[in-house]
CSV table of C-alpha atoms in Angstrom, one decimal:
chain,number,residue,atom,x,y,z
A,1,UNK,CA,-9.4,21.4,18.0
A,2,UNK,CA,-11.2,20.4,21.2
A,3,UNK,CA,-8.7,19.4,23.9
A,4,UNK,CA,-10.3,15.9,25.6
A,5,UNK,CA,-9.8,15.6,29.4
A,6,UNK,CA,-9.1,11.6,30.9
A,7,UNK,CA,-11.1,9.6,33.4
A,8,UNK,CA,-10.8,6.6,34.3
A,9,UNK,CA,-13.3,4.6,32.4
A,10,UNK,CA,-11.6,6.4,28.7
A,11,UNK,CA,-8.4,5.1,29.8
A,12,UNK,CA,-9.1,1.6,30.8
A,13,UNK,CA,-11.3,1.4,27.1
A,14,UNK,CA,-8.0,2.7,25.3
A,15,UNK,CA,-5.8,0.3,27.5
A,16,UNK,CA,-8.1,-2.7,26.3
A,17,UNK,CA,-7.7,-1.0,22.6
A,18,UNK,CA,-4.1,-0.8,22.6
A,19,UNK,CA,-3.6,-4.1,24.0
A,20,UNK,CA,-6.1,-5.6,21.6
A,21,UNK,CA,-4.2,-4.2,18.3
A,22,UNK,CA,-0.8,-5.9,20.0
A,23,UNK,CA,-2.5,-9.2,20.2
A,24,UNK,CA,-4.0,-8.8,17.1
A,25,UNK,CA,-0.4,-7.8,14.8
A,26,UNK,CA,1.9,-9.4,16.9
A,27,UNK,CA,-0.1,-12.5,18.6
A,28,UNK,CA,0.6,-14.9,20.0
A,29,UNK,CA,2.7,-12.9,22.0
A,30,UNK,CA,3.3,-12.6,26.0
A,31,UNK,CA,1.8,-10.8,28.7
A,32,UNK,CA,5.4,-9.3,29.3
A,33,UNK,CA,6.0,-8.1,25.9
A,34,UNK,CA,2.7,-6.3,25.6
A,35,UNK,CA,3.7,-4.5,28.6
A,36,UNK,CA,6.9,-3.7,27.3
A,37,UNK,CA,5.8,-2.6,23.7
A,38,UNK,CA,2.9,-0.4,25.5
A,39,UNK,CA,5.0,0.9,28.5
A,40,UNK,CA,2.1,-0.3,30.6
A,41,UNK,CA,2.5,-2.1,34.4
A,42,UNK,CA,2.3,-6.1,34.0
A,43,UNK,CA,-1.0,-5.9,36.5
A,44,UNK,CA,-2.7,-3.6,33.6
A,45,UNK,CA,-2.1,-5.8,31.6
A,46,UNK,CA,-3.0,-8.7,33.8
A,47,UNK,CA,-6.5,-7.6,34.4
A,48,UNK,CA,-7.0,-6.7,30.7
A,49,UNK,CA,-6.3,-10.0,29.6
A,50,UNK,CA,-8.2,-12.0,32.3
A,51,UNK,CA,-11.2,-9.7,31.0
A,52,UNK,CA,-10.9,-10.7,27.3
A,53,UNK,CA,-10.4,-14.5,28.3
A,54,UNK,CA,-13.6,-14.4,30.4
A,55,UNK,CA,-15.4,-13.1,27.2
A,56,UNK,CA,-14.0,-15.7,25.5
A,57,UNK,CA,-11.9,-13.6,22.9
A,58,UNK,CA,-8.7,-14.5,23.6
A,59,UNK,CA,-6.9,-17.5,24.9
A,60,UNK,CA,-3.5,-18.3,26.5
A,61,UNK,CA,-1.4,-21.4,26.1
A,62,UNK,CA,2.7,-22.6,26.7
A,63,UNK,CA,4.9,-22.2,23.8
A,64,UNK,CA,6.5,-24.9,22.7
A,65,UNK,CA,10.3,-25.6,23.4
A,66,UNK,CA,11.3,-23.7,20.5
A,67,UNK,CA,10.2,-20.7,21.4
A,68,UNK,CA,12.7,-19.3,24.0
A,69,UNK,CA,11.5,-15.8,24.0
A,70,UNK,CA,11.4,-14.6,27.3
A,71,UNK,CA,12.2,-18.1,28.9
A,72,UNK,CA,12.8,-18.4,32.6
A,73,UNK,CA,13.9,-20.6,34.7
A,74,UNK,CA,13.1,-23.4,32.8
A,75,UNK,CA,9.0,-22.5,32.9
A,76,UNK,CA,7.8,-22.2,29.3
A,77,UNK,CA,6.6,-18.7,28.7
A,78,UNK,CA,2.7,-18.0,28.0
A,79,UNK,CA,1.7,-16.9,25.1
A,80,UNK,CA,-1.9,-15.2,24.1
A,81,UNK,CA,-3.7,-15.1,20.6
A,82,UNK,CA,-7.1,-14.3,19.4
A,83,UNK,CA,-10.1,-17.1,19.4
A,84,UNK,CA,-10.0,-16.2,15.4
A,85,UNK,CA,-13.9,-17.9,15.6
A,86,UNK,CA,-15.0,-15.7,18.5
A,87,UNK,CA,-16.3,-13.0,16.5
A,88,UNK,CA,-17.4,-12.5,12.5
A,89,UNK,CA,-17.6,-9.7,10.4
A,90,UNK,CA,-19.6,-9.3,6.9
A,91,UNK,CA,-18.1,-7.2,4.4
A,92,UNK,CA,-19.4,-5.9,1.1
A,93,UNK,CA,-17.8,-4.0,-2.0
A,94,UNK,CA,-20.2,-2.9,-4.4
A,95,UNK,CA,-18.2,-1.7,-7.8
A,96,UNK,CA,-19.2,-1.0,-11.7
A,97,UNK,CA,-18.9,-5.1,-12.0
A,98,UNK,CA,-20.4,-6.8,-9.2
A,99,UNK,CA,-21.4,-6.8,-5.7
A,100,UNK,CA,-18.9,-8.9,-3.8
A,101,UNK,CA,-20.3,-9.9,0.0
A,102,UNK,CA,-18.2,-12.2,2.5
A,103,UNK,CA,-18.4,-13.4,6.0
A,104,UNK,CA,-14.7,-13.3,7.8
A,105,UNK,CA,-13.6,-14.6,11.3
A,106,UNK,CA,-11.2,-12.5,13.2
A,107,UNK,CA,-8.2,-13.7,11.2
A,108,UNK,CA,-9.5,-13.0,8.1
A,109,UNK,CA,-10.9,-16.8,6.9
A,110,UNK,CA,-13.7,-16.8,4.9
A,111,UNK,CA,-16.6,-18.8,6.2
A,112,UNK,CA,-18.8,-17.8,3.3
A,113,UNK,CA,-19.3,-15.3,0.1
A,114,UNK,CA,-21.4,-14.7,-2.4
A,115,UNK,CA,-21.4,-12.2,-5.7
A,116,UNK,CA,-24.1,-10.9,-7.6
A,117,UNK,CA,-23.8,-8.5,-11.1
A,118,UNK,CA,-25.0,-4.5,-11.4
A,119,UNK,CA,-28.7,-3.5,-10.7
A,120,UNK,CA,-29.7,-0.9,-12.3
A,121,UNK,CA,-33.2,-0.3,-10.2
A,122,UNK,CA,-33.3,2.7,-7.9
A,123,UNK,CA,-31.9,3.4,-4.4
A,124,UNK,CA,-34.5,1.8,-2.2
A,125,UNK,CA,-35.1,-1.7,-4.6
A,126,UNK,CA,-30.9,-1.9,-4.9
A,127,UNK,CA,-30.4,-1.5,-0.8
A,128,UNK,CA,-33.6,-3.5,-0.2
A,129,UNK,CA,-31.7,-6.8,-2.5
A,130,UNK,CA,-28.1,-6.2,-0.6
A,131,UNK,CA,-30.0,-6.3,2.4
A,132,UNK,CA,-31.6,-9.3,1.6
A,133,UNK,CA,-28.1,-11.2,0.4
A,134,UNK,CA,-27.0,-10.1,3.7
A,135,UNK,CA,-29.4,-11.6,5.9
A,136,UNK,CA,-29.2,-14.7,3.3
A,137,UNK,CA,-25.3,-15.3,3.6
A,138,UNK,CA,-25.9,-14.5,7.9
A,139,UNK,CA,-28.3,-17.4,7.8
A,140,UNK,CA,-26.6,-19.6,5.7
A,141,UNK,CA,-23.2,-19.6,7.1
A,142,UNK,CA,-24.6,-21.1,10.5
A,143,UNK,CA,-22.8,-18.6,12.7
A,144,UNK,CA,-24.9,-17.6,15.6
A,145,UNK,CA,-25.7,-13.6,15.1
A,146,UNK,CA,-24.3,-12.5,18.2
A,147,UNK,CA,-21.3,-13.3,17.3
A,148,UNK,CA,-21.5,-10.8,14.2
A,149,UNK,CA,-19.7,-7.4,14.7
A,150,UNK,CA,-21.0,-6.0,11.9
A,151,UNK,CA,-21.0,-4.9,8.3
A,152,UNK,CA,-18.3,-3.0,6.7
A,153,UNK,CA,-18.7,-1.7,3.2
A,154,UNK,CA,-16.5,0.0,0.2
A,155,UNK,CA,-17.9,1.9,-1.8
A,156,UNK,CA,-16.1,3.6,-5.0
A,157,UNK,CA,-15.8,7.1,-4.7
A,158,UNK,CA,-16.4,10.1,-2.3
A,159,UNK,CA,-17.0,8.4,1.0
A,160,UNK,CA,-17.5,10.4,4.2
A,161,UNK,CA,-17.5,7.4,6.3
A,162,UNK,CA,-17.9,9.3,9.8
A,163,UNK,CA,-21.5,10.1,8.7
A,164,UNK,CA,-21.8,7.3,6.8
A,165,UNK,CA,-23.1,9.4,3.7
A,166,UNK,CA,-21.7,8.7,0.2
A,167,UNK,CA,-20.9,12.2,-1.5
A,168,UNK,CA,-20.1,11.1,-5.1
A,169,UNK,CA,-19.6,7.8,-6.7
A,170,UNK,CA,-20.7,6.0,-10.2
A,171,UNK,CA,-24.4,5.0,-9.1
A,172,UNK,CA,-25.5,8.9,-9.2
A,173,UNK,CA,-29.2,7.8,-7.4
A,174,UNK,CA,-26.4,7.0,-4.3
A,175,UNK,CA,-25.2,10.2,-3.7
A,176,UNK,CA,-26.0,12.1,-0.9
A,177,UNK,CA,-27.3,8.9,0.5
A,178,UNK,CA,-27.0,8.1,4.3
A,179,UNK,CA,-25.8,4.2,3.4
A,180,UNK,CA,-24.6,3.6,6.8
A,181,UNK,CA,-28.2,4.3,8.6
A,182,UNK,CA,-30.5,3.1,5.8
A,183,UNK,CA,-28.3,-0.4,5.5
A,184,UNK,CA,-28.0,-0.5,9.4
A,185,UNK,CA,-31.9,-0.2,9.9
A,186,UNK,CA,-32.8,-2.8,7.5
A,187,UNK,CA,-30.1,-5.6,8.9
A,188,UNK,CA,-30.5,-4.3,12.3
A,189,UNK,CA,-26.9,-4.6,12.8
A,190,UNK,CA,-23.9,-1.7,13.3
A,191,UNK,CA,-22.9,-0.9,9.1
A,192,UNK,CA,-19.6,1.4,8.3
A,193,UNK,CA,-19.0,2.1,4.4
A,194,UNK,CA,-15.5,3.7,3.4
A,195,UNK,CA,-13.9,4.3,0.0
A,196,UNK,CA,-13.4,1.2,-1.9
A,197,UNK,CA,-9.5,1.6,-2.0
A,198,UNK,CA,-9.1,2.4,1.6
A,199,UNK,CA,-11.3,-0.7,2.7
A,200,UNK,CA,-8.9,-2.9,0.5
A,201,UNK,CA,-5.8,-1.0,2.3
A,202,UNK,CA,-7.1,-1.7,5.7
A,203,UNK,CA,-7.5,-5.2,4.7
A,204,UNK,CA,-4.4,-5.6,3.5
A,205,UNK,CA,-3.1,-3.9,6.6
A,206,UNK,CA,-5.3,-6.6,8.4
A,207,UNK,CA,-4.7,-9.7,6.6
A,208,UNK,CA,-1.7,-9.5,4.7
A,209,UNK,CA,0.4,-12.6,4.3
A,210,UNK,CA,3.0,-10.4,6.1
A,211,UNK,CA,3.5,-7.8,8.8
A,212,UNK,CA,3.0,-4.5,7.0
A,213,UNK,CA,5.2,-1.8,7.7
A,214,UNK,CA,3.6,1.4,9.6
A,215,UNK,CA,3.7,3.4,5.8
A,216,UNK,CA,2.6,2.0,3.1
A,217,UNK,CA,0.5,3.2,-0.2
A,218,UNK,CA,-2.1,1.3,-1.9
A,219,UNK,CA,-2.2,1.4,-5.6
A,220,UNK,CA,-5.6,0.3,-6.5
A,221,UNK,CA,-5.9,0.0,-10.7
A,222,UNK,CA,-9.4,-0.6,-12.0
A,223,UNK,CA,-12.6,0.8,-12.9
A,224,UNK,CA,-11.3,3.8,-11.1
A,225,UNK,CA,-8.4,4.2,-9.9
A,226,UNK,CA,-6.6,5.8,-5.8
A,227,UNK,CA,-4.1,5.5,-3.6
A,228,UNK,CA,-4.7,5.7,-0.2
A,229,UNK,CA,-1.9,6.4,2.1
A,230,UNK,CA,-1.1,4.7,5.8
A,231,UNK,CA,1.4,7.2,7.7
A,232,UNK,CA,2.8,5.7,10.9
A,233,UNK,CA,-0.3,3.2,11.0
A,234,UNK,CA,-3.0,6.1,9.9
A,235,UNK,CA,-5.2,6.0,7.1
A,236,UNK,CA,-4.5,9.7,5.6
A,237,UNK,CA,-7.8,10.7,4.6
A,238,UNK,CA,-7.9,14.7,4.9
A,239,UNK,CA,-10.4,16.8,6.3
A,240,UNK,CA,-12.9,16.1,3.8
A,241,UNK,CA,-12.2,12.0,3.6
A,242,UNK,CA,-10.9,12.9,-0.6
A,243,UNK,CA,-7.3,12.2,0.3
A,244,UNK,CA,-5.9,9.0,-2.1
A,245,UNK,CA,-7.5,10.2,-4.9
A,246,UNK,CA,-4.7,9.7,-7.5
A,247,UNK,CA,-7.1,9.0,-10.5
A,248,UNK,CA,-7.9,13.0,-10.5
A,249,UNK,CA,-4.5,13.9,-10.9
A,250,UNK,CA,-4.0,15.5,-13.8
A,251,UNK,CA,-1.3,14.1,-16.4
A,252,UNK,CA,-2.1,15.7,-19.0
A,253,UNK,CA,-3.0,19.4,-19.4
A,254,UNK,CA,-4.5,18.4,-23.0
A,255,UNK,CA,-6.1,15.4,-22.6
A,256,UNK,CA,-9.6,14.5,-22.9
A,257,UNK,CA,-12.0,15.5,-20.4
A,258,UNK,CA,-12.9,13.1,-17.3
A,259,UNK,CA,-16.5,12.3,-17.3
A,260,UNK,CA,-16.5,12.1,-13.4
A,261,UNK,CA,-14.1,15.1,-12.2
A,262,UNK,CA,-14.6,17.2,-14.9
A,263,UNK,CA,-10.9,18.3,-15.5
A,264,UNK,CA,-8.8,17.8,-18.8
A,265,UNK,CA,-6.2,14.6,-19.1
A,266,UNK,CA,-6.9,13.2,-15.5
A,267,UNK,CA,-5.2,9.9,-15.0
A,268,UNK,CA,-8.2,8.0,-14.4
A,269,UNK,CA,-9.4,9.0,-17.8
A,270,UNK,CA,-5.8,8.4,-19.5
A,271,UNK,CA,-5.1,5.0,-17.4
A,272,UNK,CA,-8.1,3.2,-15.9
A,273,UNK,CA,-10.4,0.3,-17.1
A,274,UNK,CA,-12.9,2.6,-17.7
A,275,UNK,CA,-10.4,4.9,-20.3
A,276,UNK,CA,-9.0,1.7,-21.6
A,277,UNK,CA,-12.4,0.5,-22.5
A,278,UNK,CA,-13.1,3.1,-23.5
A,279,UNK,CA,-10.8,3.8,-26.5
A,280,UNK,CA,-10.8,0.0,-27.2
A,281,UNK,CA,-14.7,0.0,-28.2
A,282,UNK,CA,-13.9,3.5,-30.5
A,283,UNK,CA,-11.4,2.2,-32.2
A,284,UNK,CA,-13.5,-0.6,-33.4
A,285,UNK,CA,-16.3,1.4,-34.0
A,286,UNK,CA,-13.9,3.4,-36.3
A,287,UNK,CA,-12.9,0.6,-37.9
A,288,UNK,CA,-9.3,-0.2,-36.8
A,289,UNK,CA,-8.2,-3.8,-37.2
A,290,UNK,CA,-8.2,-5.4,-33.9
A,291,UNK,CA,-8.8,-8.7,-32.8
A,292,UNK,CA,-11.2,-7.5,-30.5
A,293,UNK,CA,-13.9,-8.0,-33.0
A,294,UNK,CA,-13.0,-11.4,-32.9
A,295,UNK,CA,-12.8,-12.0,-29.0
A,296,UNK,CA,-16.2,-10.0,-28.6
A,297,UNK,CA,-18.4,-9.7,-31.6
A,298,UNK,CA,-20.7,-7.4,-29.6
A,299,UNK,CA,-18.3,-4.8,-28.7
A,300,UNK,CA,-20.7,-2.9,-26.1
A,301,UNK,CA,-20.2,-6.0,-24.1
A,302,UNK,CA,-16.3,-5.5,-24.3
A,303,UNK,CA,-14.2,-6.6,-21.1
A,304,UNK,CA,-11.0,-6.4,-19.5
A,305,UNK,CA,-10.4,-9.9,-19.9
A,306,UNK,CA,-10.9,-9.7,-23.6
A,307,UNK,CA,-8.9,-6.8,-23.5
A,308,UNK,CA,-5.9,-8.6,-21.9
A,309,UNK,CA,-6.7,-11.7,-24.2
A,310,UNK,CA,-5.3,-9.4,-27.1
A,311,UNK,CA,-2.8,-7.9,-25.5
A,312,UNK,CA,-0.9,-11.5,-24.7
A,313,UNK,CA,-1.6,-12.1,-28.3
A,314,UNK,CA,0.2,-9.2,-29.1
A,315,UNK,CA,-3.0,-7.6,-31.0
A,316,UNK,CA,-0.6,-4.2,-32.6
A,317,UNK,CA,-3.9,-1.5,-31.3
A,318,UNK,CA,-4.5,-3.1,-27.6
A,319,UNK,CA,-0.3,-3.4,-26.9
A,320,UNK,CA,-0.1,0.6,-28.1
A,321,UNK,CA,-3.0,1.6,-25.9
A,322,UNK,CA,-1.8,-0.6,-22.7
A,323,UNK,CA,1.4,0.8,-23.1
A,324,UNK,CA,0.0,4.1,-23.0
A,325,UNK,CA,-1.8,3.3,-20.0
A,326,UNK,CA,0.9,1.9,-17.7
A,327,UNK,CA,3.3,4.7,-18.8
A,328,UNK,CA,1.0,7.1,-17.2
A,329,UNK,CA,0.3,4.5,-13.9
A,330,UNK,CA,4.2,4.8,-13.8
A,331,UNK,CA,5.0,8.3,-14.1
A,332,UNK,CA,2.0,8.7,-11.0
A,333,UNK,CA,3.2,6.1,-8.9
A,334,UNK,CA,6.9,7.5,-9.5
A,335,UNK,CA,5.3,11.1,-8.5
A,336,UNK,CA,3.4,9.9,-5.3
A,337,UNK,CA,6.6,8.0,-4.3
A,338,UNK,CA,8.9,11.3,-4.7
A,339,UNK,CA,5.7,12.9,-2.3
A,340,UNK,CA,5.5,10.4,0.1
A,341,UNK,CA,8.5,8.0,-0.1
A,342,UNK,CA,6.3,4.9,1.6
A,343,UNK,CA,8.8,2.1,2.0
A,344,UNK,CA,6.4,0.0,0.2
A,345,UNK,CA,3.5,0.3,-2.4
A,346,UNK,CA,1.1,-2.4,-2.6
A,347,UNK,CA,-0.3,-2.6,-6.6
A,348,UNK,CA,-3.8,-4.2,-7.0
A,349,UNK,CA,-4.9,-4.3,-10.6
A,350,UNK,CA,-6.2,-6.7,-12.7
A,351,UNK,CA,-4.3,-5.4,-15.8
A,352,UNK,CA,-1.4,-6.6,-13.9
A,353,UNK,CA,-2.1,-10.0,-14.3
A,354,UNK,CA,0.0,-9.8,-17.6
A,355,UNK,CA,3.7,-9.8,-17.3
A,356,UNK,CA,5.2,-7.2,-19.5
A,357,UNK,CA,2.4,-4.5,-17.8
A,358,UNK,CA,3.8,-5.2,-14.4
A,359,UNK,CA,7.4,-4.8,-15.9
A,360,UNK,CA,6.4,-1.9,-17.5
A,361,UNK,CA,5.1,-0.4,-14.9
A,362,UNK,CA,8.2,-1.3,-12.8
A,363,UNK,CA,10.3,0.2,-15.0
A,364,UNK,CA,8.3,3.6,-15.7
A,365,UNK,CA,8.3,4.0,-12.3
A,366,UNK,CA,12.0,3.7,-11.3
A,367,UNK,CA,12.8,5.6,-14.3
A,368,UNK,CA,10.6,8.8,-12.5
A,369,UNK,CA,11.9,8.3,-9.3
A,370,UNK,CA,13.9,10.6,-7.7
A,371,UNK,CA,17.0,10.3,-4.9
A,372,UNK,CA,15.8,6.0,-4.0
A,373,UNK,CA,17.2,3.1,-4.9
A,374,UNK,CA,15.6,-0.5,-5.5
A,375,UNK,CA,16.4,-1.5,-1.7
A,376,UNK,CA,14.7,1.8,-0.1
A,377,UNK,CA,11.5,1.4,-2.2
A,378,UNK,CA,9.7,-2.0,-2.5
A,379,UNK,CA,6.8,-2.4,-4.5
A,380,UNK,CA,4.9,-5.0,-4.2
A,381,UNK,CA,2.0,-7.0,-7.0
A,382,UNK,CA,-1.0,-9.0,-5.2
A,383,UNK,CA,-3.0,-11.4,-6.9
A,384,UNK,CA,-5.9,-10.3,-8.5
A,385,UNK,CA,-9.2,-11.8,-6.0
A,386,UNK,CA,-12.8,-10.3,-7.2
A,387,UNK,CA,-13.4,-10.3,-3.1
A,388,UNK,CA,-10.5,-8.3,-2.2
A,389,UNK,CA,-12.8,-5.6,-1.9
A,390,UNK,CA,-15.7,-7.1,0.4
A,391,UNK,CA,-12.4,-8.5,2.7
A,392,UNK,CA,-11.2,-5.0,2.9
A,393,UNK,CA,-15.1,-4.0,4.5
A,394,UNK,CA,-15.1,-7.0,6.9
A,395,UNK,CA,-11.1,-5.9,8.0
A,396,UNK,CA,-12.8,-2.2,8.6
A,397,UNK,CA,-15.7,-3.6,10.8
A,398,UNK,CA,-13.2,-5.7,12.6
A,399,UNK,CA,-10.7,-2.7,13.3
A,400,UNK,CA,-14.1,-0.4,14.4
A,401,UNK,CA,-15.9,-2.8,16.4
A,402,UNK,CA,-14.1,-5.2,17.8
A,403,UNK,CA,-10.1,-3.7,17.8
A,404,UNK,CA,-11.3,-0.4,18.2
A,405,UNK,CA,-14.8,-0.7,20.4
């Protein structure tokens, strides 16, 4: 570890930084309250806010009547909140199904998004065409470009996001890639790319519907599947950035062999969309009745949704092999939760559209759980959104360039 010295330029950037990230959770809020949550003097704050009004970031206003926080002698207080149009950030999730892109004020409102399917060119045609849909959905949205932060990115699997290189992921010509630099030169704006799961964490983080507590996991279910881990507002990522990656647990010392890790009875290859695929277009190819032949009479071209199709229809083959699946989601999430004991676990899956798989999943997991009850654990289904992903990107270029900066 290399000890860091202060000056006084470092600590008036991390003043600006911490007051920023109050505004931004707790806004609107007061000049006296930031000062009190971040033990600062009321003239730090002060000059910090005058600075970010004169940039036109933030704004200050009287709260109404109601609001009798801090209330003195009769004056209303003054509050202070984000311009949420003063800045925009792009952010892109490229996954096994699509390419999700999405242009996001500071709040987290769309102003525009697109989505295109799988390329299966090489490296430079495939980065050439997202740059290209970048620079289309920039112009298109009407937002002037210097009010763009800049581009964040998920990516599924082995992200080192401080060099901006992807180690590992499902488009093998990616690996090893510099995707930060080679994106950032083409659009000639600042990119970051992160792990898929932990983009979607920050944005829930970001733009949940509610204050998220400071620990909280992030069960992501799909093509893949990770948990990422915030600790006392942290991302946990490790010393080599694989931290989260629950799918490569292994559940079963006998199972088949993962075609991405390598290892015997992982969960991703016992439990994901990929694995439930998987042994859906087998079982018709060996002949077991299924309705899936009905649903999708090509079954190369099988999907989730007509996988879930036959499970609400209570197809006998697809109820066995969901069951199968969530059992082992369960008895991970129960395991993770006995590690970690996050108050709350955020699960984002599309198999949990259907009923009984959240409620199995629910109980499995309570059933493995050791020393909690149902009040000290909360856990916690969001709606299935094909951008959650490309939101998750732009909430990581927000927190690094503009929270952060």
């Amino acid at each position: 570890m290399t000890a860091r010295g202060t000056n006084l330029p470092r600590v008036k950037k991390q003043n600006e930084a911490l007051i920023k990230e109050i505004i931004y959770k707790y806004g609107p809020i007061s000049r006296s309250k930031i000062a009190e949550m971040l033990s600062l003097t009321p003239p730090t704050i002060t000059t910090n806010v005058s600075s970010l009004i004169e940039r036109g970031l933030v704004y200050e206003f009287a709260a109404e009547d109601s609001d009798v926080e801090e209330r003195s002698l009769g004056r209303k207080p003054i509050k202070i909140n984000f311009i949420q149009d003063a800045r925009y950030a792009v952010g892109v999730e490229m996954n096994p199904y699509q390419t999700a892109i999405c242009m996001l004020d500071l709040r987290g409102n769309e102003k525009i998004s697109m989505k295109y399917p799988p390329m299966n060119g090489g490296y430079v045609e495939e980065m050439d065409t997202l740059a290209r849909n970048i620079d289309k959905l920039i112009s298109e949205s009407g937002v002037d470009p210097e009010k763009i932060l800049g581009v964040g990115m998920g990516l599924p699997g082995f992200v080192e996001s401080k060099v901006g290189i992807l180690r590992e992921s499902f488009k093998a010509e990616w690996n090893n890639k510099n995707i930060a630099r080679d994106l950032s030169r083409r659009l000639d704006i600042p990119v970051l790319i992160e792990n898929n799961a932990r983009a979607r964490a920050i944005g829930e983080e970001m733009f949940g519907k509610t204050l998220r507590p400071d620990s909280f996991a992030y069960y992501l279910i799909s093509y893949g599947i990770a948990c990422p881990l915030f600790v006392k507002n942290r991302m946990i990522t490790g010393e080599n950035a694989s931290a989260g990656e629950a799918g490569h647990m292994v559940v079963d010392i006998n199972g088949p062999k993962c075609e991405t890790c390598g290892h015997n009875g992982c969960l991703e290859e016992m439990a994901s969309e990929r694995a439930i695929l998987k042994k859906c277009k087998a079982a018709v190819n060996d002949g077991v009745a299924t309705m899936l032949t009905e649903l999708c009479p090509d079954i190369g071209e099988l999907t989730m949704k007509d996988v879930l199709m036959a499970e609400e229809c209570n197809d006998a083959y697809v109820v066995k092999v969901m069951e199968e699946a969530v059992m082992y989601l369960g008895v991970t999430l129960a395991n993770i939760i006995n590690l970690i004991s996050p108050p709350l676990v955020i699960v984002d899956g599309y198999i949990m559209k259907v009923k009984r798989n959240r409620r199995q999943l629910l109980e499995e997991t309570k059933k493995h759980i050791f020393g909690l009850n149902d009040q000290e654990i909360e856990i916690e289904f969001i709606d299935f959104n094909p951008l959650t992903g490309a939101r998750g990107g732009a909430a990581l270029a927000i927190k690094q360039f503009f929270i952060k900066e």
